[in-house]
Coordinates of N, CA and C in Angstrom, one line a residue:
P3 N -106.8 -247.2 -89.0 CA -108.3 -247.1 -89.2 C -108.7 -246.3 -90.4
A4 N -109.8 -246.6 -91.0 CA -110.3 -245.9 -92.1 C -110.9 -244.5 -91.7
G5 N -110.9 -243.6 -92.6 CA -111.5 -242.3 -92.4 C -110.4 -241.3 -92.1
L6 N -110.6 -240.1 -92.7 CA -109.6 -239.0 -92.5 C -109.5 -238.5 -91.1
E7 N -110.6 -238.4 -90.4 CA -110.5 -237.9 -89.0 C -109.7 -238.9 -88.1
A8 N -110.0 -240.2 -88.3 CA -109.2 -241.2 -87.6 C -107.8 -241.2 -87.9
T9 N -107.4 -241.0 -89.1 CA -106.0 -240.9 -89.5 C -105.3 -239.7 -88.8
H10 N -106.1 -238.6 -88.8 CA -105.5 -237.4 -88.1 C -105.3 -237.6 -86.6
L11 N -106.2 -238.3 -86.0 CA -106.1 -238.6 -84.6 C -104.9 -239.6 -84.3
V12 N -104.7 -240.5 -85.2 CA -103.6 -241.4 -85.1 C -102.3 -240.6 -85.2
A13 N -102.2 -239.6 -86.1 CA -101.1 -238.8 -86.2 C -100.8 -238.0 -84.9
I14 N -101.9 -237.5 -84.3 CA -101.8 -236.8 -83.0 C -101.2 -237.7 -81.9
G15 N -101.7 -238.9 -81.8 CA -101.3 -239.9 -80.9 C -99.8 -240.3 -81.0
A16 N -99.4 -240.3 -82.3 CA -98.0 -240.7 -82.6 C -97.0 -239.5 -82.5
G17 N -97.5 -238.3 -82.2 CA -96.7 -237.1 -82.1 C -96.3 -236.6 -83.5
K18 N -97.0 -237.0 -84.6 CA -96.7 -236.5 -85.9 C -97.5 -235.3 -86.3
A19 N -98.4 -234.9 -85.5 CA -99.2 -233.7 -85.7 C -99.5 -233.0 -84.4
D20 N -99.7 -231.7 -84.4 CA -99.9 -231.0 -83.2 C -101.4 -230.8 -82.8
I21 N -102.2 -230.7 -83.8 CA -103.6 -230.4 -83.6 C -104.4 -231.0 -84.7
A22 N -105.6 -231.5 -84.4 CA -106.5 -232.1 -85.5 C -107.9 -231.7 -85.2
F23 N -108.6 -231.6 -86.3 CA -110.1 -231.3 -86.3 C -110.8 -232.7 -86.4
S24 N -111.8 -232.8 -85.5 CA -112.5 -234.1 -85.5 C -113.9 -234.0 -84.9
L25 N -114.7 -234.9 -85.3 CA -116.0 -235.0 -84.6 C -115.8 -235.6 -83.3
A26 N -116.6 -235.2 -82.3 CA -116.4 -235.7 -80.9 C -116.5 -237.2 -80.8
D27 N -117.4 -237.8 -81.6 CA -117.5 -239.3 -81.4 C -116.3 -240.0 -81.9
T28 N -115.7 -239.6 -83.0 CA -114.4 -240.2 -83.4 C -113.3 -240.0 -82.4
A29 N -113.2 -238.7 -81.8 CA -112.2 -238.4 -80.8 C -112.5 -239.3 -79.6
W30 N -113.7 -239.4 -79.2 CA -114.0 -240.3 -78.0 C -113.6 -241.7 -78.2
D31 N -113.9 -242.2 -79.4 CA -113.4 -243.6 -79.7 C -111.9 -243.7 -79.6
A32 N -111.2 -242.7 -80.1 CA -109.7 -242.7 -80.0 C -109.3 -242.7 -78.5
Y33 N -110.0 -241.9 -77.7 CA -109.6 -241.8 -76.3 C -109.8 -243.1 -75.5
I34 N -110.9 -243.8 -75.9 CA -111.2 -245.0 -75.1 C -110.7 -246.3 -75.8
G35 N -110.2 -246.1 -77.0 CA -109.8 -247.3 -77.8 C -110.9 -248.1 -78.3
G36 N -112.0 -247.5 -78.8 CA -113.2 -248.1 -79.3 C -113.4 -247.9 -80.8
G37 N -114.5 -248.4 -81.3 CA -114.8 -248.1 -82.7 C -113.7 -248.6 -83.6
K38 N -113.2 -247.7 -84.5 CA -112.2 -248.1 -85.4 C -110.8 -248.2 -84.8
F39 N -110.6 -247.8 -83.5 CA -109.3 -247.8 -82.9 C -109.0 -249.1 -82.1
K40 N -107.9 -249.7 -82.3 CA -107.6 -250.9 -81.6 C -106.9 -250.7 -80.3
E41 N -106.6 -249.5 -80.0 CA -106.0 -249.1 -78.7 C -106.3 -247.7 -78.4
K42 N -106.2 -247.4 -77.1 CA -106.4 -246.0 -76.6 C -105.3 -245.1 -77.2
L43 N -105.7 -243.9 -77.6 CA -104.7 -242.9 -78.0 C -104.7 -241.8 -77.0
P44 N -103.5 -241.2 -76.8 CA -103.3 -240.1 -75.8 C -103.8 -238.8 -76.4
V45 N -105.1 -238.7 -76.7 CA -105.6 -237.5 -77.3 C -106.6 -236.8 -76.3
R46 N -106.7 -235.5 -76.4 CA -107.6 -234.7 -75.5 C -108.2 -233.6 -76.4
A47 N -109.4 -233.2 -76.0 CA -110.1 -232.1 -76.7 C -109.6 -230.8 -76.2
L48 N -109.1 -230.0 -77.0 CA -108.6 -228.7 -76.7 C -109.7 -227.7 -76.6
A49 N -110.7 -227.8 -77.6 CA -111.8 -226.8 -77.7 C -112.9 -227.4 -78.4
V50 N -114.1 -227.0 -78.1 CA -115.3 -227.4 -78.9 C -115.6 -226.2 -79.8
I51 N -115.8 -226.6 -81.1 CA -115.9 -225.5 -82.1 C -117.4 -225.2 -82.5
Y52 N -118.0 -226.2 -83.1 CA -119.5 -226.0 -83.4 C -120.1 -227.4 -83.5
T53 N -121.4 -227.4 -83.6 CA -122.1 -228.7 -83.7 C -122.4 -229.1 -85.1
N54 N -122.4 -230.4 -85.3 CA -122.9 -231.0 -86.5 C -124.3 -231.5 -86.2
E55 N -125.3 -231.1 -87.0 CA -126.6 -231.6 -86.9 C -126.8 -232.8 -87.8
S56 N -127.4 -233.8 -87.3 CA -127.7 -235.0 -88.2 C -128.9 -234.8 -89.0
H57 N -128.8 -234.9 -90.3 CA -129.9 -234.7 -91.3 C -130.2 -236.1 -91.8
W58 N -131.4 -236.6 -91.6 CA -132.0 -237.7 -92.4 C -133.0 -237.0 -93.4
V59 N -132.6 -237.0 -94.6 CA -133.3 -236.2 -95.6 C -134.0 -237.1 -96.6
T60 N -135.3 -236.8 -96.8 CA -136.0 -237.4 -97.9 C -136.9 -236.4 -98.6
V61 N -137.7 -236.8 -99.5 CA -138.5 -235.9 -100.3 C -139.9 -236.4 -100.4
D62 N -140.9 -235.6 -100.7 CA -142.2 -236.0 -100.9 C -142.3 -237.0 -102.0
G63 N -143.1 -238.0 -101.8 CA -143.3 -239.0 -102.9 C -142.6 -240.3 -102.6
T64 N -141.8 -240.4 -101.5 CA -141.1 -241.6 -101.2 C -141.8 -242.5 -100.2
G65 N -142.8 -241.9 -99.6 CA -143.6 -242.6 -98.5 C -142.9 -242.7 -97.2
I66 N -141.8 -241.9 -97.0 CA -141.0 -241.9 -95.8 C -141.4 -240.7 -95.0
E67 N -142.0 -240.9 -93.8 CA -142.4 -239.9 -92.9 C -141.7 -240.0 -91.5
K68 N -141.2 -241.1 -91.2 CA -140.5 -241.4 -89.9 C -139.4 -242.4 -90.1
M69 N -138.5 -242.5 -89.1 CA -137.4 -243.4 -89.3 C -137.7 -244.8 -89.6
A70 N -138.8 -245.3 -89.0 CA -139.2 -246.7 -89.3 C -139.5 -247.0 -90.8
D71 N -139.9 -245.9 -91.5 CA -140.2 -246.0 -92.9 C -139.0 -246.2 -93.8
L72 N -137.8 -246.1 -93.2 CA -136.6 -246.3 -94.0 C -136.4 -247.8 -94.4
K73 N -137.0 -248.7 -93.6 CA -136.9 -250.1 -93.9 C -137.4 -250.4 -95.3
G74 N -136.6 -251.1 -96.1 CA -136.9 -251.5 -97.4 C -136.6 -250.4 -98.5
K75 N -136.1 -249.3 -98.0 CA -135.9 -248.2 -99.0 C -134.4 -248.1 -99.4
R76 N -134.2 -247.3 -100.4 CA -132.9 -247.1 -101.0 C -132.3 -245.8 -100.3
I77 N -131.2 -246.0 -99.5 CA -130.7 -244.9 -98.8 C -129.2 -244.7 -99.0
S78 N -128.7 -243.6 -98.7 CA -127.2 -243.3 -98.7 C -126.9 -243.0 -97.2
T79 N -125.8 -243.6 -96.7 CA -125.4 -243.3 -95.4 C -124.1 -242.5 -95.3
G80 N -123.7 -241.9 -96.4 CA -122.5 -241.1 -96.4 C -121.3 -241.8 -97.1
A81 N -120.3 -241.1 -97.4 CA -119.1 -241.6 -98.0 C -118.5 -242.7 -97.1
A82 N -118.0 -243.8 -97.7 CA -117.4 -244.9 -97.0 C -116.3 -244.4 -96.1
G83 N -116.3 -244.9 -94.8 CA -115.3 -244.5 -93.9 C -115.4 -243.2 -93.3
S84 N -116.4 -242.4 -93.6 CA -116.5 -241.0 -93.1 C -117.1 -241.0 -91.8
G85 N -117.0 -239.8 -91.1 CA -117.6 -239.6 -89.8 C -119.1 -239.7 -90.0
T86 N -119.6 -239.1 -91.1 CA -121.0 -239.2 -91.4 C -121.6 -240.6 -91.4
E87 N -120.8 -241.5 -92.1 CA -121.3 -242.9 -92.2 C -121.3 -243.5 -90.8
V88 N -120.3 -243.2 -89.9 CA -120.3 -243.8 -88.6 C -121.6 -243.4 -87.8
I89 N -121.9 -242.2 -87.9 CA -123.1 -241.7 -87.1 C -124.4 -242.3 -87.7
A90 N -124.5 -242.3 -89.1 CA -125.6 -242.9 -89.7 C -125.9 -244.4 -89.3
L91 N -124.8 -245.2 -89.3 CA -125.0 -246.6 -88.9 C -125.4 -246.7 -87.5
R92 N -124.9 -245.9 -86.6 CA -125.2 -245.9 -85.2 C -126.7 -245.6 -85.0
I93 N -127.1 -244.6 -85.7 CA -128.6 -244.2 -85.5 C -129.5 -245.3 -86.1
L94 N -129.1 -245.8 -87.2 CA -130.0 -246.9 -87.7 C -130.0 -248.1 -86.7
E95 N -128.9 -248.4 -86.1 CA -128.8 -249.4 -85.1 C -129.7 -249.1 -83.9
A96 N -129.7 -247.9 -83.5 CA -130.6 -247.5 -82.4 C -132.1 -247.7 -82.7
Y97 N -132.4 -247.6 -84.0 CA -133.8 -247.8 -84.4 C -134.1 -249.3 -84.8
G98 N -133.1 -250.2 -84.6 CA -133.3 -251.6 -84.9 C -133.3 -251.8 -86.4
I99 N -132.7 -251.0 -87.2 CA -132.6 -251.1 -88.6 C -131.2 -251.6 -89.0
D100 N -131.2 -252.8 -89.6 CA -129.9 -253.4 -90.0 C -129.5 -252.8 -91.4
P101 N -128.4 -252.0 -91.4 CA -128.0 -251.4 -92.7 C -127.6 -252.3 -93.8
E102 N -127.4 -253.5 -93.5 CA -127.0 -254.5 -94.5 C -128.2 -255.3 -95.0
K103 N -129.2 -255.4 -94.2 CA -130.4 -256.3 -94.5 C -131.7 -255.6 -94.7
D104 N -131.9 -254.5 -93.9 CA -133.2 -253.8 -93.9 C -133.4 -252.7 -94.9
V105 N -132.2 -252.2 -95.5 CA -132.3 -251.2 -96.4 C -131.4 -251.5 -97.6
K106 N -131.5 -250.8 -98.7 CA -130.6 -250.9 -99.8 C -129.7 -249.7 -99.7
R107 N -128.4 -250.0 -99.3 CA -127.6 -248.9 -98.9 C -126.5 -248.5 -99.9
E108 N -126.4 -247.2 -100.2 CA -125.4 -246.6 -101.0 C -124.4 -245.9 -100.1
K109 N -123.2 -245.6 -100.5 CA -122.2 -244.9 -99.7 C -121.8 -243.7 -100.5
L110 N -122.6 -242.7 -100.5 CA -122.4 -241.5 -101.3 C -122.1 -240.3 -100.5
S111 N -121.3 -239.4 -101.0 CA -121.1 -238.1 -100.4 C -122.4 -237.3 -100.4
V112 N -122.4 -236.2 -99.7 CA -123.7 -235.4 -99.6 C -124.0 -234.9 -101.0
A113 N -123.1 -234.4 -101.8 CA -123.4 -233.9 -103.1 C -123.9 -235.0 -104.0
E114 N -123.2 -236.2 -103.9 CA -123.7 -237.4 -104.7 C -125.1 -237.8 -104.3
S115 N -125.3 -237.7 -103.0 CA -126.6 -238.1 -102.4 C -127.7 -237.2 -103.0
V116 N -127.5 -235.9 -103.0 CA -128.4 -235.0 -103.5 C -128.7 -235.3 -105.0
N117 N -127.7 -235.5 -105.8 CA -128.0 -235.8 -107.2 C -128.7 -237.1 -107.3
A118 N -128.4 -238.1 -106.5 CA -129.1 -239.4 -106.6 C -130.6 -239.3 -106.2
I119 N -130.9 -238.5 -105.2 CA -132.3 -238.4 -104.8 C -133.1 -237.5 -105.8
K120 N -132.4 -236.6 -106.4 CA -133.1 -235.8 -107.5 C -133.4 -236.7 -108.7
D121 N -132.5 -237.7 -109.0 CA -132.7 -238.6 -110.1 C -133.6 -239.8 -109.6
R122 N -134.1 -239.8 -108.4 CA -134.9 -240.9 -107.8 C -134.2 -242.2 -107.8
K123 N -132.8 -242.2 -107.6 CA -132.1 -243.4 -107.5 C -132.0 -243.9 -106.0
I124 N -132.2 -242.9 -105.1 CA -132.3 -243.3 -103.7 C -133.6 -242.5 -103.2
D125 N -134.0 -243.0 -102.0 CA -135.2 -242.4 -101.4 C -134.9 -241.5 -100.2
A126 N -133.7 -241.6 -99.6 CA -133.3 -240.8 -98.5 C -131.8 -240.8 -98.3
F127 N -131.3 -239.9 -97.6 CA -129.8 -239.9 -97.3 C -129.6 -239.3 -96.0
F128 N -128.4 -239.6 -95.5 CA -127.9 -239.1 -94.2 C -126.8 -238.1 -94.4
W129 N -126.8 -237.0 -93.6 CA -125.7 -236.1 -93.7 C -125.5 -235.5 -92.3
S130 N -124.2 -235.4 -91.8 CA -123.9 -234.8 -90.6 C -123.1 -233.5 -90.9
G131 N -123.7 -232.4 -90.6 CA -123.0 -231.1 -90.9 C -123.7 -229.9 -90.3
G132 N -123.1 -228.8 -90.6 CA -123.7 -227.5 -90.1 C -125.0 -227.2 -90.8
V133 N -125.7 -226.2 -90.2 CA -127.0 -225.8 -90.8 C -126.9 -224.3 -91.2
P134 N -127.2 -223.9 -92.4 CA -127.6 -224.8 -93.5 C -126.4 -225.4 -94.2
T135 N -126.5 -226.6 -94.8 CA -125.5 -227.2 -95.7 C -125.9 -226.9 -97.1
A136 N -124.9 -226.4 -97.9 CA -125.2 -225.9 -99.3 C -125.9 -227.0 -100.1
A137 N -125.4 -228.2 -100.1 CA -126.0 -229.3 -100.9 C -127.4 -229.6 -100.6
V138 N -127.8 -229.5 -99.3 CA -129.2 -229.7 -98.9 C -130.0 -228.6 -99.3
T139 N -129.5 -227.3 -99.2 CA -130.2 -226.2 -99.7 C -130.5 -226.3 -101.2
D140 N -129.5 -226.8 -101.9 CA -129.6 -227.0 -103.4 C -130.8 -227.9 -103.7
L141 N -130.9 -229.0 -102.9 CA -132.0 -230.0 -103.1 C -133.3 -229.3 -102.8
A142 N -133.4 -228.6 -101.6 CA -134.6 -228.0 -101.2 C -135.1 -226.9 -102.1
A143 N -134.2 -226.3 -102.8 CA -134.5 -225.2 -103.8 C -134.9 -225.7 -105.2
T144 N -134.8 -227.0 -105.4 CA -135.0 -227.6 -106.7 C -136.5 -227.5 -107.0
P145 N -136.9 -227.0 -108.1 CA -138.4 -226.9 -108.5 C -139.0 -228.2 -108.5
G146 N -140.2 -228.3 -107.8 CA -140.9 -229.6 -107.8 C -140.5 -230.5 -106.7
V147 N -139.5 -230.1 -105.9 CA -139.0 -230.9 -104.8 C -139.4 -230.3 -103.4
K148 N -139.9 -231.1 -102.5 CA -140.2 -230.7 -101.2 C -139.5 -231.6 -100.2
I149 N -138.5 -231.1 -99.4 CA -137.8 -232.0 -98.6 C -138.5 -232.2 -97.2
R150 N -138.1 -233.3 -96.6 CA -138.5 -233.6 -95.2 C -137.3 -234.1 -94.5
I151 N -137.0 -233.5 -93.3 CA -136.0 -233.9 -92.4 C -136.6 -234.7 -91.3
L152 N -136.2 -236.0 -91.2 CA -136.8 -236.9 -90.2 C -136.4 -236.6 -88.8
D153 N -137.4 -236.6 -87.9 CA -137.1 -236.5 -86.4 C -136.4 -237.8 -86.0
H154 N -135.4 -237.7 -85.1 CA -134.8 -238.9 -84.6 C -134.1 -238.7 -83.3
T155 N -134.6 -237.9 -82.5 CA -134.0 -237.7 -81.1 C -134.3 -238.9 -80.2
D156 N -135.3 -239.7 -80.6 CA -135.5 -241.0 -79.9 C -134.3 -241.9 -79.8
A157 N -133.3 -241.6 -80.7 CA -132.1 -242.5 -80.7 C -131.1 -242.1 -79.7
V158 N -131.2 -240.9 -79.1 CA -130.2 -240.4 -78.3 C -129.9 -241.3 -77.0
P159 N -130.9 -241.7 -76.3 CA -130.6 -242.6 -75.1 C -129.9 -243.8 -75.5
A160 N -130.2 -244.5 -76.5 CA -129.5 -245.7 -76.9 C -128.1 -245.4 -77.4
L161 N -127.9 -244.3 -78.1 CA -126.6 -243.9 -78.5 C -125.7 -243.6 -77.3
T162 N -126.2 -242.8 -76.4 CA -125.5 -242.5 -75.2 C -125.1 -243.7 -74.4
K163 N -126.0 -244.6 -74.2 CA -125.8 -245.8 -73.4 C -124.7 -246.7 -74.0
K164 N -124.6 -246.8 -75.4 CA -123.6 -247.6 -76.0 C -122.3 -246.9 -76.3
Y165 N -122.4 -245.6 -76.7 CA -121.2 -245.0 -77.2 C -120.7 -243.9 -76.3
G166 N -121.3 -243.5 -75.2 CA -120.8 -242.5 -74.3 C -121.5 -241.2 -74.5
P167 N -121.1 -240.2 -73.7 CA -121.9 -238.9 -73.6 C -121.5 -237.9 -74.7
I168 N -121.7 -238.4 -75.9 CA -121.2 -237.5 -77.1 C -122.3 -237.1 -78.0
Y169 N -123.5 -237.7 -77.9 CA -124.6 -237.3 -78.7 C -125.7 -236.7 -77.8
V170 N -126.3 -235.6 -78.3 CA -127.4 -234.9 -77.6 C -128.5 -234.6 -78.5
A171 N -129.6 -234.3 -78.0 CA -130.8 -233.9 -78.8 C -130.6 -232.4 -79.2
G172 N -131.0 -232.2 -80.4 CA -130.9 -230.8 -80.9 C -132.1 -230.6 -81.9
R173 N -131.9 -229.5 -82.7 CA -133.0 -229.2 -83.6 C -132.5 -228.5 -84.8
I174 N -133.2 -228.7 -85.9 CA -132.9 -227.9 -87.1 C -134.2 -227.0 -87.3
P175 N -134.1 -225.7 -87.0 CA -135.3 -224.9 -87.0 C -136.0 -224.9 -88.4
A176 N -137.3 -224.7 -88.3 CA -138.1 -224.5 -89.6 C -137.5 -223.4 -90.4
K177 N -137.6 -223.5 -91.7 CA -137.1 -222.5 -92.7 C -135.6 -222.5 -92.8
S178 N -134.9 -223.4 -92.2 CA -133.4 -223.5 -92.4 C -133.1 -223.8 -93.8
Y179 N -134.1 -224.5 -94.5 CA -133.9 -224.9 -95.9 C -135.2 -224.4 -96.6
P180 N -135.1 -224.1 -97.9 CA -136.3 -223.7 -98.6 C -137.4 -224.8 -98.6
G181 N -138.6 -224.4 -98.2 CA -139.7 -225.3 -98.2 C -139.8 -226.2 -96.9
Q182 N -138.8 -226.0 -96.0 CA -138.8 -226.8 -94.8 C -139.8 -226.1 -93.8
D183 N -141.0 -226.5 -93.7 CA -142.0 -225.8 -92.9 C -142.1 -226.2 -91.5
R184 N -141.4 -227.2 -91.1 CA -141.5 -227.6 -89.7 C -140.1 -227.9 -89.1
E185 N -140.0 -227.6 -87.8 CA -138.7 -227.9 -87.1 C -138.4 -229.4 -87.1
A186 N -137.2 -229.8 -87.2 CA -136.8 -231.2 -87.1 C -136.0 -231.4 -85.8
Q187 N -136.4 -232.5 -85.1 CA -135.8 -232.9 -83.8 C -134.7 -233.9 -84.2
V188 N -133.4 -233.5 -84.0 CA -132.3 -234.3 -84.5 C -131.3 -234.6 -83.5
T189 N -130.3 -235.5 -83.9 CA -129.2 -235.8 -83.0 C -128.0 -234.9 -83.4
V190 N -127.3 -234.4 -82.4 CA -126.2 -233.5 -82.5 C -124.9 -234.0 -82.0
V191 N -123.8 -233.8 -82.6 CA -122.5 -234.1 -82.1 C -121.6 -232.9 -82.3
W192 N -120.6 -232.7 -81.4 CA -119.8 -231.6 -81.5 C -118.6 -231.8 -82.4
N193 N -118.0 -230.7 -83.0 CA -116.7 -230.8 -83.6 C -115.7 -230.2 -82.6
V194 N -114.6 -230.9 -82.5 CA -113.6 -230.5 -81.6 C -112.2 -230.3 -82.2
L195 N -111.3 -229.5 -81.6 CA -109.9 -229.5 -81.9 C -109.2 -230.5 -80.9
A196 N -108.5 -231.4 -81.4 CA -107.9 -232.4 -80.6 C -106.4 -232.3 -80.6
V197 N -105.7 -232.5 -79.4 CA -104.3 -232.4 -79.3 C -103.8 -233.7 -78.5
H198 N -102.5 -233.9 -78.5 CA -101.9 -234.9 -77.7 C -102.0 -234.5 -76.2
E199 N -102.2 -235.5 -75.3 CA -102.4 -235.2 -73.9 C -101.3 -234.4 -73.3
K200 N -100.0 -234.5 -73.8 CA -98.9 -233.8 -73.3 C -99.1 -232.3 -73.6
M201 N -99.6 -232.0 -74.8 CA -99.8 -230.6 -75.1 C -100.9 -230.0 -74.3
D202 N -101.9 -230.8 -74.1 CA -103.0 -230.3 -73.2 C -102.5 -230.0 -71.8
E203 N -101.6 -230.8 -71.3 CA -101.1 -230.6 -70.0 C -100.2 -229.3 -70.0
Q204 N -99.4 -229.1 -71.0 CA -98.6 -228.0 -71.1 C -99.4 -226.7 -71.2
L205 N -100.4 -226.7 -72.0 CA -101.3 -225.5 -72.1 C -102.0 -225.2 -70.8
A206 N -102.3 -226.2 -70.0 CA -103.0 -226.0 -68.8 C -102.1 -225.3 -67.7
Y207 N -100.8 -225.4 -67.9 CA -99.9 -224.8 -66.9 C -99.4 -223.4 -67.4
Q208 N -99.8 -223.0 -68.6 CA -99.3 -221.7 -69.1 C -100.2 -220.6 -68.7

């Protein structure tokens, strides 16, 4: 399967690695044999580390104030094959937005997305990461730029129904980024340390 996290989990399942860092949704897909994985992998979560907050970022002047406004816009959903892209596409789906038909989609890293939105080559981008993320801070601190982080916790029930109990409602507090004057209601996913099920069993008995 594509994506660094998926490759790491395949290595765990094959006994070629002892421990891997992964987003919980990718690890869940490996556990159930869903998403990018063609079969179930014998992986278990050893520990939850920290949360990734989902950022749908836009700036004043794009006409985007809510998720529905993304239709017809130029957006980036994260680097191809990344965990960020997986979550972005799932959230768009939850809002009934077809990423291939309803938007003009780029597949840029967060740093590339920031540069593109500064140059007005895109209107919004998605990023899944900790708060604050340096690249988003850089955008927010740019003179003449005012960022907006879109609320999207409405997506959580649909995400949970289709993909399992791995997404929850969270928030990005106001003032987390320069000029961000309101709290954003967002989707959250955990980062976990994953191990082979045999190691998990061994640790449980120690």
